[in-house]
Coordinates of N, CA, C and O in Angstrom, one line a residue:
M1 N 136.3 185.3 90.5 CA 135.7 184.3 89.6 C 136.1 182.9 90.1 O 137.2 182.6 90.3
A2 N 135.1 182.0 90.3 CA 135.4 180.7 90.8 C 135.9 179.8 89.7 O 135.6 180.0 88.5
D3 N 136.6 178.8 90.1 CA 137.1 177.8 89.1 C 136.0 176.7 89.0 O 135.8 176.0 90.0
F4 N 135.4 176.6 87.9 CA 134.3 175.6 87.7 C 134.9 174.3 87.0 O 135.8 174.4 86.2
E5 N 134.3 173.2 87.4 CA 134.7 171.9 86.8 C 133.4 171.2 86.4 O 132.4 171.4 87.0
I6 N 133.6 170.2 85.5 CA 132.4 169.5 85.1 C 131.9 168.7 86.3 O 132.6 168.1 87.0
G7 N 130.6 168.8 86.4 CA 129.9 168.1 87.6 C 129.5 169.0 88.7 O 128.7 168.7 89.6
D8 N 130.0 170.3 88.7 CA 129.7 171.2 89.8 C 128.2 171.6 89.6 O 127.7 171.7 88.5
V9 N 127.5 171.8 90.7 CA 126.2 172.3 90.7 C 126.2 173.8 91.0 O 126.9 174.3 91.9
V10 N 125.6 174.6 90.1 CA 125.7 176.0 90.1 C 124.3 176.7 90.1 O 123.3 176.1 89.6
G11 N 124.2 177.8 90.7 CA 123.0 178.6 90.6 C 123.2 179.7 89.5 O 124.2 180.3 89.4
C12 N 122.1 179.9 88.7 CA 122.2 180.8 87.6 C 121.1 181.9 87.7 O 120.0 181.6 88.1
K13 N 121.5 183.1 87.2 CA 120.5 184.2 87.1 C 119.6 184.0 86.0 O 119.9 183.4 84.9
K14 N 118.4 184.5 86.1 CA 117.4 184.4 85.0 C 117.9 185.2 83.8 O 118.7 186.2 83.9
F15 N 117.5 184.8 82.6 CA 117.9 185.5 81.4 C 117.0 185.0 80.3 O 116.3 184.0 80.4
G16 N 116.9 185.8 79.2 CA 116.2 185.4 78.0 C 114.8 185.0 78.3 O 114.0 185.8 78.9
S17 N 114.4 183.8 78.0 CA 113.0 183.3 78.1 C 112.8 182.7 79.6 O 111.7 182.3 79.9
M18 N 113.8 182.8 80.4 CA 113.7 182.3 81.8 C 113.2 183.5 82.7 O 113.9 184.6 82.6
D19 N 112.2 183.3 83.4 CA 111.7 184.4 84.3 C 112.2 184.3 85.7 O 112.0 185.2 86.5
H20 N 112.8 183.2 86.1 CA 113.2 182.9 87.4 C 114.7 182.4 87.4 O 115.1 181.8 86.4
D21 N 115.4 182.5 88.5 CA 116.7 181.9 88.6 C 116.5 180.4 88.6 O 115.5 179.8 88.9
F22 N 117.6 179.7 88.3 CA 117.6 178.2 88.1 C 118.9 177.6 88.6 O 119.9 178.4 88.8
Q23 N 118.9 176.3 88.7 CA 120.2 175.6 89.0 C 120.5 174.6 88.0 O 119.5 174.1 87.3
G24 N 121.7 174.3 87.8 CA 122.1 173.3 86.8 C 123.5 172.7 87.2 O 124.1 173.0 88.1
V25 N 123.9 171.7 86.4 CA 125.1 171.0 86.5 C 126.0 171.4 85.3 O 125.6 171.4 84.2
V26 N 127.3 171.7 85.6 CA 128.2 172.1 84.6 C 128.6 171.0 83.7 O 128.9 169.9 84.2
E27 N 128.4 171.2 82.4 CA 128.7 170.1 81.4 C 130.0 170.4 80.7 O 130.7 169.5 80.2
K28 N 130.3 171.7 80.5 CA 131.5 172.1 79.7 C 131.9 173.4 80.2 O 131.1 174.3 80.5
V29 N 133.3 173.6 80.3 CA 133.9 174.8 80.8 C 134.6 175.5 79.7 O 135.4 174.9 79.0
Y30 N 134.3 176.7 79.4 CA 134.9 177.6 78.4 C 135.8 178.6 79.1 O 135.9 178.6 80.3
N31 N 136.4 179.5 78.4 CA 137.3 180.5 79.0 C 136.6 181.4 80.0 O 137.0 181.6 81.1
N32 N 135.5 182.0 79.6 CA 134.7 182.9 80.4 C 133.3 182.5 80.7 O 132.6 183.2 81.3
S33 N 132.9 181.3 80.2 CA 131.5 180.9 80.4 C 131.5 179.4 80.7 O 132.5 178.7 80.5
I34 N 130.3 178.9 81.0 CA 130.1 177.5 81.2 C 128.8 177.0 80.6 O 127.9 177.8 80.5
M35 N 128.7 175.8 80.1 CA 127.5 175.2 79.7 C 126.9 174.4 80.8 O 127.5 173.6 81.4
V36 N 125.6 174.7 81.1 CA 124.9 174.1 82.2 C 123.7 173.3 81.8 O 123.0 173.8 80.9
S37 N 123.6 172.1 82.3 CA 122.4 171.3 82.1 C 121.4 171.7 83.2 O 121.6 171.5 84.4
I38 N 120.3 172.3 82.7 CA 119.3 172.9 83.7 C 118.5 171.7 84.3 O 117.9 170.9 83.6
N39 N 118.6 171.6 85.7 CA 117.9 170.5 86.3 C 116.9 171.0 87.4 O 116.1 170.2 87.8
D40 N 117.0 172.2 87.9 CA 116.1 172.7 88.9 C 115.6 174.1 88.5 O 116.4 175.0 88.5
F41 N 114.4 174.2 88.2 CA 113.8 175.5 87.7 C 112.4 175.6 88.2 O 111.7 174.7 88.6
D42 N 111.9 176.9 88.1 CA 110.5 177.2 88.5 C 109.6 176.5 87.4 O 109.9 176.6 86.2
P43 N 108.5 175.9 87.9 CA 107.6 175.3 86.9 C 107.0 176.3 85.8 O 106.7 175.9 84.7
A44 N 107.0 177.6 86.2 CA 106.5 178.6 85.2 C 107.5 178.7 84.0 O 107.1 179.2 83.0
D45 N 108.7 178.3 84.2 CA 109.8 178.4 83.2 C 109.9 177.1 82.3 O 110.8 177.0 81.5
R46 N 109.0 176.2 82.4 CA 109.1 174.9 81.7 C 109.2 175.2 80.2 O 110.0 174.5 79.5
S47 N 108.4 176.1 79.7 CA 108.5 176.3 78.2 C 109.9 176.9 77.8 O 110.4 176.6 76.8
G48 N 110.4 177.8 78.7 CA 111.7 178.4 78.4 C 112.8 177.3 78.5 O 113.7 177.3 77.6
V49 N 112.7 176.4 79.4 CA 113.7 175.3 79.5 C 113.6 174.4 78.2 O 114.6 174.0 77.7
N50 N 112.4 174.1 77.8 CA 112.2 173.3 76.6 C 112.8 174.0 75.4 O 113.4 173.4 74.5
E51 N 112.6 175.3 75.3 CA 113.1 176.1 74.2 C 114.6 176.1 74.2 O 115.2 176.1 73.1
L52 N 115.3 176.0 75.3 CA 116.7 176.0 75.4 C 117.2 174.5 75.4 O 118.5 174.3 75.5
N53 N 116.3 173.6 75.2 CA 116.7 172.1 75.1 C 117.4 171.7 76.4 O 118.3 170.8 76.4
G54 N 117.0 172.3 77.5 CA 117.5 171.9 78.8 C 118.9 172.3 79.1 O 119.5 171.8 80.1
R55 N 119.5 173.2 78.3 CA 120.9 173.6 78.5 C 121.0 175.1 78.3 O 120.2 175.7 77.6
A56 N 122.0 175.7 79.0 CA 122.2 177.2 78.8 C 123.7 177.4 78.9 O 124.4 176.7 79.7
V57 N 124.2 178.4 78.2 CA 125.6 178.9 78.3 C 125.5 180.2 79.1 O 124.9 181.1 78.6
I58 N 126.2 180.2 80.2 CA 126.2 181.5 81.0 C 127.6 181.9 81.4 O 128.5 181.1 81.3
R59 N 127.7 183.2 81.7 CA 129.0 183.7 82.1 C 129.4 183.1 83.5 O 128.6 182.9 84.4
Q60 N 130.7 182.8 83.6 CA 131.2 182.3 84.9 C 131.0 183.3 86.0 O 130.7 182.9 87.1
S61 N 131.1 184.6 85.7 CA 130.9 185.6 86.7 C 129.5 185.7 87.2 O 129.3 186.2 88.3
E62 N 128.5 185.2 86.4 CA 127.1 185.2 86.9 C 126.7 184.0 87.5 O 125.6 183.9 88.0
A63 N 127.5 182.9 87.6 CA 127.2 181.7 88.2 C 127.7 181.6 89.6 O 128.7 182.2 90.0
K64 N 126.9 181.0 90.5 CA 127.2 180.9 91.9 C 127.4 179.4 92.2 O 126.5 178.6 91.9
M65 N 128.5 179.1 92.8 CA 128.8 177.7 93.1 C 127.9 177.2 94.3 O 127.8 177.9 95.3
I66 N 127.2 176.1 94.1 CA 126.3 175.6 95.1 C 127.0 174.3 95.7 O 127.1 174.2 96.9
K67 N 127.4 173.4 94.8 CA 128.1 172.2 95.3 C 129.2 171.9 94.3 O 129.0 171.7 93.1
A68 N 130.4 171.8 94.8 CA 131.6 171.5 94.0 C 131.9 170.0 94.0 O 131.8 169.4 95.1
V69 N 132.3 169.5 92.9 CA 132.8 168.1 92.9 C 134.2 168.1 93.5 O 134.9 169.1 93.5
P70 N 134.6 166.9 94.0 CA 136.0 166.9 94.6 C 137.0 167.2 93.5 O 137.0 166.8 92.4
R71 N 138.0 168.0 93.9 CA 139.0 168.5 93.0 C 140.2 167.6 93.1 O 140.6 167.1 94.1
E72 N 140.9 167.4 91.9 CA 142.2 166.7 91.9 C 143.3 167.7 91.8 O 143.2 168.7 91.2
E73 N 144.4 167.3 92.5 CA 145.6 168.2 92.5 C 146.1 168.2 91.0 O 146.3 167.1 90.4
K74 N 146.4 169.3 90.5 CA 147.0 169.4 89.2 C 148.5 169.2 89.3 O 149.2 169.8 90.2
D75 N 149.1 168.4 88.5 CA 150.5 168.1 88.5 C 151.3 169.2 87.8 O 151.2 169.4 86.6
D76 N 152.1 169.9 88.5 CA 152.9 171.0 88.0 C 154.0 170.5 87.1 O 154.5 171.2 86.2
D77 N 154.5 169.3 87.3 CA 155.5 168.7 86.5 C 155.1 168.6 85.0 O 155.9 168.8 84.1
D78 N 153.8 168.2 84.8 CA 153.3 168.1 83.4 C 153.3 169.4 82.7 O 153.7 169.5 81.5
A79 N 153.0 170.5 83.4 CA 153.0 171.8 82.8 C 154.4 172.3 82.4 O 154.6 172.9 81.4
D80 N 155.3 172.0 83.3 CA 156.7 172.3 83.1 C 157.3 171.6 81.9 O 158.0 172.2 81.1
E81 N 156.9 170.3 81.7 CA 157.4 169.5 80.6 C 156.9 170.1 79.3 O 157.7 170.1 78.3
K82 N 155.7 170.5 79.2 CA 155.1 171.1 78.0 C 155.8 172.4 77.6 O 156.1 172.6 76.4
K83 N 156.2 173.2 78.6 CA 156.9 174.5 78.3 C 158.3 174.3 77.8 O 158.8 175.0 77.0
T84 N 159.0 173.2 78.4 CA 160.4 173.1 78.0 C 160.6 172.0 76.9 O 161.7 171.7 76.7
A85 N 159.5 171.5 76.4 CA 159.7 170.5 75.3 C 160.4 171.1 74.1 O 160.2 172.3 73.7
K86 N 161.4 170.3 73.6 CA 162.2 170.8 72.5 C 161.4 170.8 71.2 O 160.7 169.8 71.0
K87 N 161.6 171.8 70.5 CA 161.0 171.9 69.2 C 161.8 171.1 68.2 O 163.1 171.1 68.3
K88 N 161.2 170.5 67.2 CA 162.0 169.8 66.2 C 162.7 170.8 65.3 O 162.2 171.9 65.0
P89 N 164.0 170.5 65.0 CA 164.7 171.4 64.1 C 164.1 171.5 62.7 O 163.6 170.5 62.2
A90 N 164.2 172.6 62.1 CA 163.7 172.8 60.8 C 164.5 172.0 59.8 O 165.7 171.9 60.0
K91 N 163.8 171.4 58.8 CA 164.5 170.6 57.8 C 165.3 171.5 56.9 O 164.9 172.6 56.5
S92 N 166.6 171.1 56.6 CA 167.4 171.9 55.7 C 167.0 171.5 54.3 O 166.7 170.4 54.0
R93 N 167.1 172.5 53.5 CA 166.7 172.3 52.1 C 168.0 172.2 51.3 O 168.9 173.1 51.4
K94 N 168.1 171.3 50.4 CA 169.2 171.1 49.5 C 168.9 171.8 48.2 O 167.8 171.8 47.7
K95 N 169.9 172.5 47.7 CA 169.7 173.1 46.4 C 169.7 172.1 45.3 O 170.6 171.3 45.2
V96 N 168.7 172.1 44.5 CA 168.5 171.1 43.5 C 168.9 171.8 42.2 O 168.4 172.9 41.8
T97 N 169.8 171.2 41.5 CA 170.3 171.8 40.2 C 169.8 170.9 39.1 O 169.8 169.7 39.2
K98 N 169.4 171.6 38.0 CA 168.9 170.9 36.9 C 170.1 170.5 36.0 O 171.2 171.1 36.0
K99 N 170.0 169.5 35.2 CA 171.0 169.0 34.3 C 171.5 170.1 33.3 O 172.6 170.3 33.0
A100 N 170.5 170.9 32.9 CA 170.9 172.0 32.0 C 171.8 173.0 32.6 O 172.7 173.6 32.0
D101 N 171.6 173.3 34.0 CA 172.5 174.2 34.7 C 173.9 173.7 34.8 O 174.8 174.4 34.8
K102 N 174.0 172.4 34.9 CA 175.4 171.8 35.0 C 176.2 171.9 33.7 O 177.4 171.9 33.7
K103 N 175.5 171.8 32.6 CA 176.2 171.9 31.3 C 176.8 173.2 31.0 O 177.7 173.3 30.2
K104 N 176.3 174.3 31.5 CA 176.8 175.6 31.3 C 178.1 175.9 31.8 O 178.9 175.7 32.4

């Protein structure tokens, strides 16, 4: 499975109201799927694209990378800091006694 990022151009298999394969640009990346803005499709599928409002959510395993945007190096230090961040200590509760309890 390829690592997709926003802006990548991908090829997608036909599905639903689409009778032909199409191409699009990744708009959002989910865990196992991506939302694609459909920009290159067969003219026969125009009504299908209109029905989908020009977007489709497809499985990452079914998408084929056509053109990738330049990738930035992920900083491993940031990930380590998040893992080792100290948790706030739990607030201690003081026992509250009522005046009636004190008189006894």
